[in-house]
Tab-separated table of C-alpha atoms and ligand atoms in Angstrom:
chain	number	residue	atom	x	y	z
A	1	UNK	CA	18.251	-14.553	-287.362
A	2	UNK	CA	21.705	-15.392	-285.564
A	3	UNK	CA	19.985	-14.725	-282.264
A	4	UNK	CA	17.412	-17.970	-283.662
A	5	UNK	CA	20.150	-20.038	-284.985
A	6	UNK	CA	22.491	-19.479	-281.347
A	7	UNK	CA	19.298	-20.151	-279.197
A	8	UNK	CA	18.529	-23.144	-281.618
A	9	UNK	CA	21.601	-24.756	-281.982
A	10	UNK	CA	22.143	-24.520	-278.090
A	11	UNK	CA	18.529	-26.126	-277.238
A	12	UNK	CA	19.792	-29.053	-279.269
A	13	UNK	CA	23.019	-28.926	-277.908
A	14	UNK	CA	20.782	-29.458	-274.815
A	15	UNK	CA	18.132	-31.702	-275.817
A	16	UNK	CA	21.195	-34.123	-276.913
A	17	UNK	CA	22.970	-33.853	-273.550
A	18	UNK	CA	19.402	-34.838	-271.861
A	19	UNK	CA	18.745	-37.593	-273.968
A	20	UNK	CA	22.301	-38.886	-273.117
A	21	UNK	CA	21.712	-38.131	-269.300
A	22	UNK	CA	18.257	-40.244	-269.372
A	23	UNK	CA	20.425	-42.813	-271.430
A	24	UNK	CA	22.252	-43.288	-269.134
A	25	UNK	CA	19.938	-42.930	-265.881
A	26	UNK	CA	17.383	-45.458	-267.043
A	27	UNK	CA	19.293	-48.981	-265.530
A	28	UNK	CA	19.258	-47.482	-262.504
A	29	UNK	CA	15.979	-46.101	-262.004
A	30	UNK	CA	14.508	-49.436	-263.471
A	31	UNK	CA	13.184	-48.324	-266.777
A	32	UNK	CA	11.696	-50.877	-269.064
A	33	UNK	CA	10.631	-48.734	-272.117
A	34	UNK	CA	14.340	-47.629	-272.829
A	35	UNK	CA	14.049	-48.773	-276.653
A	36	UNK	CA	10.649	-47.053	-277.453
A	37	UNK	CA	11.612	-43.689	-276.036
A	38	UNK	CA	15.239	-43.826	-277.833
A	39	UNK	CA	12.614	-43.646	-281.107
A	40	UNK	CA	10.810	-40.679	-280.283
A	41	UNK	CA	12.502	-37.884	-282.798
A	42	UNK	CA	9.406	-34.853	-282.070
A	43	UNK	CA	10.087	-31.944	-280.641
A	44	UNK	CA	7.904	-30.873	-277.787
A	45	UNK	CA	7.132	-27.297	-278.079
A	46	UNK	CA	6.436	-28.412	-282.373
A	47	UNK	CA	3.622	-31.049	-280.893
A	48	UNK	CA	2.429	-28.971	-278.336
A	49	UNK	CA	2.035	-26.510	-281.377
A	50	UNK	CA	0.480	-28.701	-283.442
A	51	UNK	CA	-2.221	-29.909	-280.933
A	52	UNK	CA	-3.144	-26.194	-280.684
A	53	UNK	CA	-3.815	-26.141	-284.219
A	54	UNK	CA	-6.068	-29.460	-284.159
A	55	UNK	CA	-7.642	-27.444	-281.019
A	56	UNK	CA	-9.039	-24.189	-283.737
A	57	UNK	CA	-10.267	-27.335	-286.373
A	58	UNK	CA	-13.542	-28.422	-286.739
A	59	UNK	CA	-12.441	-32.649	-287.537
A	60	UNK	CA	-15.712	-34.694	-288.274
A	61	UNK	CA	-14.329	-37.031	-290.237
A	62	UNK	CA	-11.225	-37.501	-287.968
A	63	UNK	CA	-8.510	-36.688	-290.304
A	64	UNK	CA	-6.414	-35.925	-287.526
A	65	UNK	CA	-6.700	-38.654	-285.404
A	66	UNK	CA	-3.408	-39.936	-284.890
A	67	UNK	CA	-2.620	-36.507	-283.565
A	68	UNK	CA	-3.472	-35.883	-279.692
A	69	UNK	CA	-1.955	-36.022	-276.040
A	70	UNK	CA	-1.805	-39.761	-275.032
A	71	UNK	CA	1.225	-41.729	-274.543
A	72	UNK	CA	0.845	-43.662	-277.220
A	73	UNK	CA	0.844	-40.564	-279.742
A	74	UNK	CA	3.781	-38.408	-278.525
A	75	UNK	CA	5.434	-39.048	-281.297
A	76	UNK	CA	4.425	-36.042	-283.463
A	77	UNK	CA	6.453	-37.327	-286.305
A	78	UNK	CA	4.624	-40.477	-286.902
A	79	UNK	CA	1.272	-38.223	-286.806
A	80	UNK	CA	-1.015	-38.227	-289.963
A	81	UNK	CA	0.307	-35.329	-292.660
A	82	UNK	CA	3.666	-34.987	-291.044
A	83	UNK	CA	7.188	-35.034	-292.093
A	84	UNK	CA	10.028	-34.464	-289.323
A	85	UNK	CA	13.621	-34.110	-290.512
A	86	UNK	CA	15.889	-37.294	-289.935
A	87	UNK	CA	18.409	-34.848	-288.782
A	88	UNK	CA	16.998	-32.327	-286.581
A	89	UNK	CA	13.746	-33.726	-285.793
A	90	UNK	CA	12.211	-30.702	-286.614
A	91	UNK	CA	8.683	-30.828	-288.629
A	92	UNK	CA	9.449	-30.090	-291.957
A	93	UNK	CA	5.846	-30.853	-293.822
A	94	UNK	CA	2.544	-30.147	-292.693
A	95	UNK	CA	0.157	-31.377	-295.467
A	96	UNK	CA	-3.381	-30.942	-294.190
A	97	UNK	CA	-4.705	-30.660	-297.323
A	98	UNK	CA	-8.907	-31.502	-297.748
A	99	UNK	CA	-10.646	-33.570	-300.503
A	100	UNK	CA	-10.555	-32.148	-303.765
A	101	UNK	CA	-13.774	-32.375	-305.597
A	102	UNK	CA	-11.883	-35.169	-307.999
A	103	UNK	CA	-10.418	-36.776	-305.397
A	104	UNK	CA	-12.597	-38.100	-302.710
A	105	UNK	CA	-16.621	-37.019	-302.527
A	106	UNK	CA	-17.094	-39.145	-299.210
A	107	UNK	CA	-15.610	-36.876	-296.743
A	108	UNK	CA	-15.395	-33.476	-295.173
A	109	UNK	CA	-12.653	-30.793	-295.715
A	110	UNK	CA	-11.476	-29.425	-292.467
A	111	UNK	CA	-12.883	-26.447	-291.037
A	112	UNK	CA	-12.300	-23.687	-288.423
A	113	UNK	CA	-9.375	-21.556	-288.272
A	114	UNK	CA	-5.371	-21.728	-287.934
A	115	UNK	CA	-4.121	-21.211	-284.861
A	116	UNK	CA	-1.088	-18.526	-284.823
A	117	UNK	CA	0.900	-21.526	-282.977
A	118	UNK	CA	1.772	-22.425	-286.300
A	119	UNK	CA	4.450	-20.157	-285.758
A	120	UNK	CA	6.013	-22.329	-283.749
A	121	UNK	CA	6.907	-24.302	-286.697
A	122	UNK	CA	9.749	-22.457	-287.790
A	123	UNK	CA	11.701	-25.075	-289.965
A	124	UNK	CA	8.967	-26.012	-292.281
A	125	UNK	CA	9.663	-25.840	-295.515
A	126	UNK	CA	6.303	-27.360	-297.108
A	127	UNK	CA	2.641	-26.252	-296.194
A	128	UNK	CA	-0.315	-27.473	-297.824
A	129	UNK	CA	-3.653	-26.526	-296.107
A	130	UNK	CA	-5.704	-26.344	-299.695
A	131	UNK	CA	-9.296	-27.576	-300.141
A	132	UNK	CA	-10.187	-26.951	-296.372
A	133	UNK	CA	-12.687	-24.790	-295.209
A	134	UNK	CA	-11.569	-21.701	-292.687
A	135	UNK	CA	-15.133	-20.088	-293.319
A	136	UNK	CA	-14.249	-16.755	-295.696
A	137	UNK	CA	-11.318	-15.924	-292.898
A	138	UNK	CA	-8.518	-13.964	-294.414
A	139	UNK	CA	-5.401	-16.033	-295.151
A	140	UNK	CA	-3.825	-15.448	-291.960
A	141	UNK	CA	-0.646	-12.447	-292.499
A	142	UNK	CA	1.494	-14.848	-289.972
A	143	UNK	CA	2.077	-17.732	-292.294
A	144	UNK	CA	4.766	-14.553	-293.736
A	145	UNK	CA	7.011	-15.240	-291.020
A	146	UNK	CA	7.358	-19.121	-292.161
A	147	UNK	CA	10.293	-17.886	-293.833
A	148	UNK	CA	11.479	-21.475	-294.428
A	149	UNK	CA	8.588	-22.602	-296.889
A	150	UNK	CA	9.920	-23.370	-300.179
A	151	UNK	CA	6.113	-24.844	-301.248
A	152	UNK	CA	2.785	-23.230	-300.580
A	153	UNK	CA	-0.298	-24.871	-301.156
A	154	UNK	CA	-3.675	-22.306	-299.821
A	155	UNK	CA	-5.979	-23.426	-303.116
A	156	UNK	CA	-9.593	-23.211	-302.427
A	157	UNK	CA	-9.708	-22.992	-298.804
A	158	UNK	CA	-12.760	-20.978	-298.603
A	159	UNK	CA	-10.705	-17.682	-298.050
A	160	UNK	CA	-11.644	-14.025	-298.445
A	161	UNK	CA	-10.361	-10.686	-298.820
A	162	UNK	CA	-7.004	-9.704	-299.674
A	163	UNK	CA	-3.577	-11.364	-300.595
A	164	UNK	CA	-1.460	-10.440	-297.536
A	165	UNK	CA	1.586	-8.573	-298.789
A	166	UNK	CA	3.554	-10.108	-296.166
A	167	UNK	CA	3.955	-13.725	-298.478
A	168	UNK	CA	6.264	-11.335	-299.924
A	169	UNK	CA	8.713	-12.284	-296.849
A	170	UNK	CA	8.678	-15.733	-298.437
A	171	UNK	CA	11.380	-15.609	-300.485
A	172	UNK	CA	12.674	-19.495	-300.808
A	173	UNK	CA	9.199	-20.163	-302.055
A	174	UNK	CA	9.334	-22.110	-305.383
A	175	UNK	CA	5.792	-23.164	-305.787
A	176	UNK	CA	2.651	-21.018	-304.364
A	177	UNK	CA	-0.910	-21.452	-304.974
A	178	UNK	CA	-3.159	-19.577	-304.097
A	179	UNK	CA	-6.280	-20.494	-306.398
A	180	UNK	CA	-9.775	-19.640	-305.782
A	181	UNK	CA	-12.781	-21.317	-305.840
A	182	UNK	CA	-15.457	-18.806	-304.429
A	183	UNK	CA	-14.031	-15.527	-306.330
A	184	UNK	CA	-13.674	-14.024	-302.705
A	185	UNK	CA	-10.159	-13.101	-303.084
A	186	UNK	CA	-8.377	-10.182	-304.178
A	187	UNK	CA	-4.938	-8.487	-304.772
A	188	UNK	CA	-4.398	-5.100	-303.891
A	189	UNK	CA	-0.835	-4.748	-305.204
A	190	UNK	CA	1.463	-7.186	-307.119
A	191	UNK	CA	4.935	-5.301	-305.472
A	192	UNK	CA	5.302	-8.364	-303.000
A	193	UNK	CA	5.206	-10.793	-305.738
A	194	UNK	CA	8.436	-9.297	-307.202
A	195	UNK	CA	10.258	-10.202	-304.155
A	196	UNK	CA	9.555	-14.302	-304.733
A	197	UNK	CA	12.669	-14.816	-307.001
A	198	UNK	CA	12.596	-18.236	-306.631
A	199	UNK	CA	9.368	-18.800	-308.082
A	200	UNK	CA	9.090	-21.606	-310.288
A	201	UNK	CA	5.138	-21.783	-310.214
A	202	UNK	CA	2.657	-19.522	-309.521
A	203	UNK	CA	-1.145	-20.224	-309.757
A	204	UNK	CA	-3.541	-17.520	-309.227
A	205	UNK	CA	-6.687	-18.486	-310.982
A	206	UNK	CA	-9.643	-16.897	-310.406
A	207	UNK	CA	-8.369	-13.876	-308.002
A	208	UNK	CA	-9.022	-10.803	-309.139
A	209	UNK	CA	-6.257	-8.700	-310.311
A	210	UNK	CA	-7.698	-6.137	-311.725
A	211	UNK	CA	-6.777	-3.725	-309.362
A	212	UNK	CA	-2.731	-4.259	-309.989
A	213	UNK	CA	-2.069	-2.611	-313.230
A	214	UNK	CA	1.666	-3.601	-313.393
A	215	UNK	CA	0.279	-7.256	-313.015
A	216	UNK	CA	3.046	-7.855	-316.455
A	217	UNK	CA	6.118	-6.278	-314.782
A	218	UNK	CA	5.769	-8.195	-311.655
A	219	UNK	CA	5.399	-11.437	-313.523
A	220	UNK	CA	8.366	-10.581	-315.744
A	221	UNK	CA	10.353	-9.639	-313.128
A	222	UNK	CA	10.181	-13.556	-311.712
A	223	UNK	CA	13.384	-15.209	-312.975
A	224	UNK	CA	12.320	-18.951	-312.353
A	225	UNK	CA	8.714	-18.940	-313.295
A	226	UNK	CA	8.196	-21.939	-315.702
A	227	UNK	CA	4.129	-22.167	-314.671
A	228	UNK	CA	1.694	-19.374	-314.258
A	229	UNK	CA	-1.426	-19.442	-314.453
A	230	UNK	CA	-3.806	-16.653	-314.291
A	231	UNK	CA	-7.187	-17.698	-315.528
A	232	UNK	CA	-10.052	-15.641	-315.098
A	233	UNK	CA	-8.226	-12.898	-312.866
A	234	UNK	CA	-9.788	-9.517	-315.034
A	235	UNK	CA	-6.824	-9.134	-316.783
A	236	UNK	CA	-6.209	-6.488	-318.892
A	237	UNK	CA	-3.959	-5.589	-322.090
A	238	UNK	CA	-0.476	-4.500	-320.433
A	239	UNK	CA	0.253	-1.078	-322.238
A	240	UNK	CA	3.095	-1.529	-325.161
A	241	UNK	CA	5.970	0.410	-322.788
A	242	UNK	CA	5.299	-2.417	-320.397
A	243	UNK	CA	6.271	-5.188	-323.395
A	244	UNK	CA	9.054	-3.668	-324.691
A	245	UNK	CA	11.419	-3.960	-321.140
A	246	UNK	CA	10.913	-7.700	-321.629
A	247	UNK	CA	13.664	-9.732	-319.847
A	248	UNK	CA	13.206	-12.765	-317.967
A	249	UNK	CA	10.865	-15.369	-318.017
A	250	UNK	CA	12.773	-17.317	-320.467
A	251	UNK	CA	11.732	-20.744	-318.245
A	252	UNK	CA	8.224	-20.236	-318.794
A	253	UNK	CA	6.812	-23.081	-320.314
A	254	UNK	CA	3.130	-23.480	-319.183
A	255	UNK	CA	0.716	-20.612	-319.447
A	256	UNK	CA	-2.824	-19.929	-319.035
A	257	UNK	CA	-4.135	-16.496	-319.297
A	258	UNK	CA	-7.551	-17.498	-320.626
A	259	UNK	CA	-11.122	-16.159	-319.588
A	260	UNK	CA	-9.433	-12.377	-319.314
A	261	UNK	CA	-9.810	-9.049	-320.787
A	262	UNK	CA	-6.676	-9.620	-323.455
A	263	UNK	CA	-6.695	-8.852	-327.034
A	264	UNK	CA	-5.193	-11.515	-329.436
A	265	UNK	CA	-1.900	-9.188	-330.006
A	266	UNK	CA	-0.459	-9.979	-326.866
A	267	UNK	CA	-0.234	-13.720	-327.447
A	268	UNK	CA	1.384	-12.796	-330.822
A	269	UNK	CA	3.413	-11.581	-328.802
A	270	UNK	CA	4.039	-13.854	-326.235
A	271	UNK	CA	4.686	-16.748	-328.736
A	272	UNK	CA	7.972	-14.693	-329.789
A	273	UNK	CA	8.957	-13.863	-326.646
A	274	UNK	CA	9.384	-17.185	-324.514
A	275	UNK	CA	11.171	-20.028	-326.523
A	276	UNK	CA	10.160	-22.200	-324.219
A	277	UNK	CA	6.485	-22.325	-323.774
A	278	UNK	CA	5.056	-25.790	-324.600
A	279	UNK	CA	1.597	-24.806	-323.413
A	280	UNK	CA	-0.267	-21.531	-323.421
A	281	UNK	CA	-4.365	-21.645	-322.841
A	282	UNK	CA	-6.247	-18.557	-324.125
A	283	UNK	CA	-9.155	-19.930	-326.339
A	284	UNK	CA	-11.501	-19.207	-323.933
A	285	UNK	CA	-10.692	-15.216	-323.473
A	286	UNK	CA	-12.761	-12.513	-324.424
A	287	UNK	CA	-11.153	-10.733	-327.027
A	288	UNK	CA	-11.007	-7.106	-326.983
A	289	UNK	CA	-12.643	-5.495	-330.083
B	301	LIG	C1	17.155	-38.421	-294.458
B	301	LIG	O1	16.162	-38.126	-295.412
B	301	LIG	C2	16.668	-37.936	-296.708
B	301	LIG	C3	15.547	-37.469	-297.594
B	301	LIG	O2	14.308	-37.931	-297.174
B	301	LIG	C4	17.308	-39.244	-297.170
B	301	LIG	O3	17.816	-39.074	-298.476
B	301	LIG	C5	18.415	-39.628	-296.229
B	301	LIG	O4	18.939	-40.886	-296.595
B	301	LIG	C6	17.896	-39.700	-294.805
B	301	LIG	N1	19.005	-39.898	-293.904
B	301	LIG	C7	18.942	-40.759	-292.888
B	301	LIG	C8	20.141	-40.790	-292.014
B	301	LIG	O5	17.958	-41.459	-292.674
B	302	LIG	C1	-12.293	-41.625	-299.522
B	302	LIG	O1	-12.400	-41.407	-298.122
B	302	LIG	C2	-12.879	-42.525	-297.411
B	302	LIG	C3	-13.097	-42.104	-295.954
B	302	LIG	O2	-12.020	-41.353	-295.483
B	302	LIG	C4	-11.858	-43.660	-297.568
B	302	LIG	O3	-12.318	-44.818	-296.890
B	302	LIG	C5	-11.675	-43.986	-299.054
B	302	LIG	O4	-10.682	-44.953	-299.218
B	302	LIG	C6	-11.285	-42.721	-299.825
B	302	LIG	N1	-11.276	-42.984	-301.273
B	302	LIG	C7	-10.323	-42.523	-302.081
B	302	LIG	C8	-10.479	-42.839	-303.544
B	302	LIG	O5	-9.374	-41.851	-301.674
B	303	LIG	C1	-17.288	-20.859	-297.094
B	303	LIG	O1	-17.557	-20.232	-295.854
B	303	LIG	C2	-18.849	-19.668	-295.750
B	303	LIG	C3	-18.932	-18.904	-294.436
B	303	LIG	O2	-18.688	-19.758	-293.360
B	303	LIG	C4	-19.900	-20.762	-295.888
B	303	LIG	O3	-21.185	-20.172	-295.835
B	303	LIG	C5	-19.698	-21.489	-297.218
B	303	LIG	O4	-20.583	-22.575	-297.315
B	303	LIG	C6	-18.277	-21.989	-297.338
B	303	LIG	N1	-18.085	-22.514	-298.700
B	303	LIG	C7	-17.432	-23.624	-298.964
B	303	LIG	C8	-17.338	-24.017	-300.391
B	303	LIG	O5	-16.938	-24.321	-298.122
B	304	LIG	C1	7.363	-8.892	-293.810
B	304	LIG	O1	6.722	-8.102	-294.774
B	304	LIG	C2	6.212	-6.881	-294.292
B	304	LIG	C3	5.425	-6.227	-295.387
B	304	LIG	O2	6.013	-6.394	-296.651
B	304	LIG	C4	7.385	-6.040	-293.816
B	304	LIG	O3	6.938	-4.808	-293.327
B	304	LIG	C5	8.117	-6.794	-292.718
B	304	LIG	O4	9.250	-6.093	-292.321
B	304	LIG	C6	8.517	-8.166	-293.172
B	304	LIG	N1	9.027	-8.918	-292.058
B	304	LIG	C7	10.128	-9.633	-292.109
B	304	LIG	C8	10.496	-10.385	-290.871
B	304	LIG	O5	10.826	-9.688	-293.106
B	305	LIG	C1	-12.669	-7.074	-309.224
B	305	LIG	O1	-12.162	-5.917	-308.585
B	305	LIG	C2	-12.598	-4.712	-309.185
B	305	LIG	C3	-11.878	-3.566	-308.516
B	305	LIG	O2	-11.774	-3.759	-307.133
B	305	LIG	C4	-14.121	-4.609	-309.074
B	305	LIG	O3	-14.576	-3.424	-309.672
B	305	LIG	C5	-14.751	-5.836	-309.756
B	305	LIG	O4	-16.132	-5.833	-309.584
B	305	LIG	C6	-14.171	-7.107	-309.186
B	305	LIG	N1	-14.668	-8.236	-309.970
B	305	LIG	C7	-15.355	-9.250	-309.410
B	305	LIG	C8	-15.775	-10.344	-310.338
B	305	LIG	O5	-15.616	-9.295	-308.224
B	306	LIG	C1	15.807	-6.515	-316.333
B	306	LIG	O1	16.965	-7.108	-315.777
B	306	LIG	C2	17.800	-6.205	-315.133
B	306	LIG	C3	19.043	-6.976	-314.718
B	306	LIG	O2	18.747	-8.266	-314.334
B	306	LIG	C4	17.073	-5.597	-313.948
B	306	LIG	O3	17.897	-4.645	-313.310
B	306	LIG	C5	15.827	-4.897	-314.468
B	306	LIG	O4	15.067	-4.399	-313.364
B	306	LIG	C6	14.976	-5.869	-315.240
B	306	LIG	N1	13.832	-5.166	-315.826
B	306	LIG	C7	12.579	-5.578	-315.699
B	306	LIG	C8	11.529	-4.768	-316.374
B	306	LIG	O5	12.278	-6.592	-315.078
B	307	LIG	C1	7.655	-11.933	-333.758
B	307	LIG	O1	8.915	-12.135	-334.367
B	307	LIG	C2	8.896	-11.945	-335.778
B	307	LIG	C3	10.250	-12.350	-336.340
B	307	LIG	O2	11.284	-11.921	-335.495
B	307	LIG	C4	8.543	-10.495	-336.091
B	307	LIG	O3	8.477	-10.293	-337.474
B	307	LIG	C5	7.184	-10.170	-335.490
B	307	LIG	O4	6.870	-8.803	-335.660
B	307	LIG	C6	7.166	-10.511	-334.023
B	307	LIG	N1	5.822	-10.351	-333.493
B	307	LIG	C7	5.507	-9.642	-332.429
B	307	LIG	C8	4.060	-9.562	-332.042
B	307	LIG	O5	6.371	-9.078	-331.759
């Protein structure tokens, strides 16, 4: 981390010494596009980066257009879905997110894969690549090392197998969701989870989580949360030692646990437990005779 910040603070200290150089330079050499190029805030390697990651998606309805190679576009920051910082110039936001079935039925999701060179983008602190389609590929383990990301959008992006453990790395996160819509993904084990302290909402719907039987711990052990939702995800009842080291989640105010394996007694129980919940949705659960 200090080796980053070092190497990072001197390639600016660089950059800004080059700009100043070119500054000055461009009278002489004759220059007539001083005012345009003064404008440009991207960082290189961050577009270069993010034309690799066009490069692995399948575009038909040319979502990404603004983004590309020509003169006219090297401005990364003024590209479609991007947010630089006004300080740094680093890209902060990357919001690629596809239709949602309620929000637009006349185009195409974007398809293909994600290119690793999203690890490039070091200082983002805001992803959102839901409602794509990346073809049943496993969320890819490197978006872990985006250590920045404070929000997490990978909703029903046509992903399979399992929950990487290493979003567990991700501990500024305050909002991940990682919703399904094809009932393709799992969760091995909820231990990574535990390590998101700053998690204010967490939406799970429609994994399965039946394999994690200390699914209740882990969620109690979240000192933010204020949304969860966890409908359809095979729960079952959490055994009574689990509900008696109650502790935290004294934010939450929006729950849904419905369409699970949960007998009424635990949202007797839950009523007492969080003062604050406005909004709790189990009508539709199976009850446990
Ligand atoms: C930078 O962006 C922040 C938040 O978007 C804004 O509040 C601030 O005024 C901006 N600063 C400058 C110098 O543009
Ligand atoms: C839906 O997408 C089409 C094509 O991209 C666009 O022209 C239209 O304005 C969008 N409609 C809504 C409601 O977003
Ligand atoms: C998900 O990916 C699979 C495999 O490529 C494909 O057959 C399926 O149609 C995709 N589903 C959605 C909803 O995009
Ligand atoms: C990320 O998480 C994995 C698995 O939990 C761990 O082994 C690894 O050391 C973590 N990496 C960083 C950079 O924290
Ligand atoms: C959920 O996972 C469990 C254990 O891995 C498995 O037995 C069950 O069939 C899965 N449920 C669905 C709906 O895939
Ligand atoms: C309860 O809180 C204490 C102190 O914050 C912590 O050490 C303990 O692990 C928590 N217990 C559970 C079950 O989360
Ligand atoms: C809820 O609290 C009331 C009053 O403190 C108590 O009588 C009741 O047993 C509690 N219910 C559960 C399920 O813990």
């Amino acid at each position: 981390m200090v080796m980053m910040m070092i190497m990072d603070e001197k390639s600016l200290h660089l950059l800004h010494l080059f700009v100043m150089l070119l500054l000055c330079m461009k009278p002489a050499l004759g220059f007539n596009s001083g005012i345009e190029d003064a404008d440009i805030r991207c960082i290189e390697k961050e577009r270069e980066a993010l034309v690799m990651i066009k490069q692995g998606l399948t575009d038909n309805y040319g979502h990404l257009s603004s983004w590309g190679n020509e003169d006219e576009k090297r401005d990364c920051c003024k590209w479609r879905g991007i947010k630089c910082s006004n300080q740094t110039g680093h890209v902060i936001m990357l919001d690629l997110h596809g239709p949602s079935s309620w929000d637009n039925f006349s185009t195409e999701p974007l398809r293909g894969n994600i290119s690793p060179s999203m690890l490039e983008l070091q200082h983002l602190i805001y992803l959102d690549l839901s409602y794509n389609d990346f073809g049943w590929n496993f969320i890819p383990m490197f978006i872990g090392h985006l250590t920045k990301l404070r929000y997490l959008d990978l909703s029903c992006a046509n992903f399979t197998g399992t929950v990487p453990i290493q979003l567990g790395n991700l501990t500024s996160l305050q909002y991940l969701n990682l919703r399904s819509c094809n009932f393709f993904l799992n969760v091995e084990n909820l231990e990574w989870l535990s390590q998101l302290s700053s998690l204010r909402h967490l939406d799970m719907t429609l994994l399965n989580l039946s394999r994690p039987v200390d699914w209740f711990q882990t969620i109690n052990s979240l000192p933010s949360l204020s949304e969860l939702r966890l409908r359809g995800c095979e729960l079952s009842d959490v055994v009574p030692p689990s509900l008696s080291f109650v502790n935290s989640s004294t934010h939450l105010a929006i729950l849904d646990l419905a369409a699970n394996y949960l007998s009424s007694s635990i949202y007797n129980w839950l009523f007492n437990f969080s003062s604050s919940l406005v909004e709790v949705t189990y009508l539709i659960t199976t009850y446990k005779v």
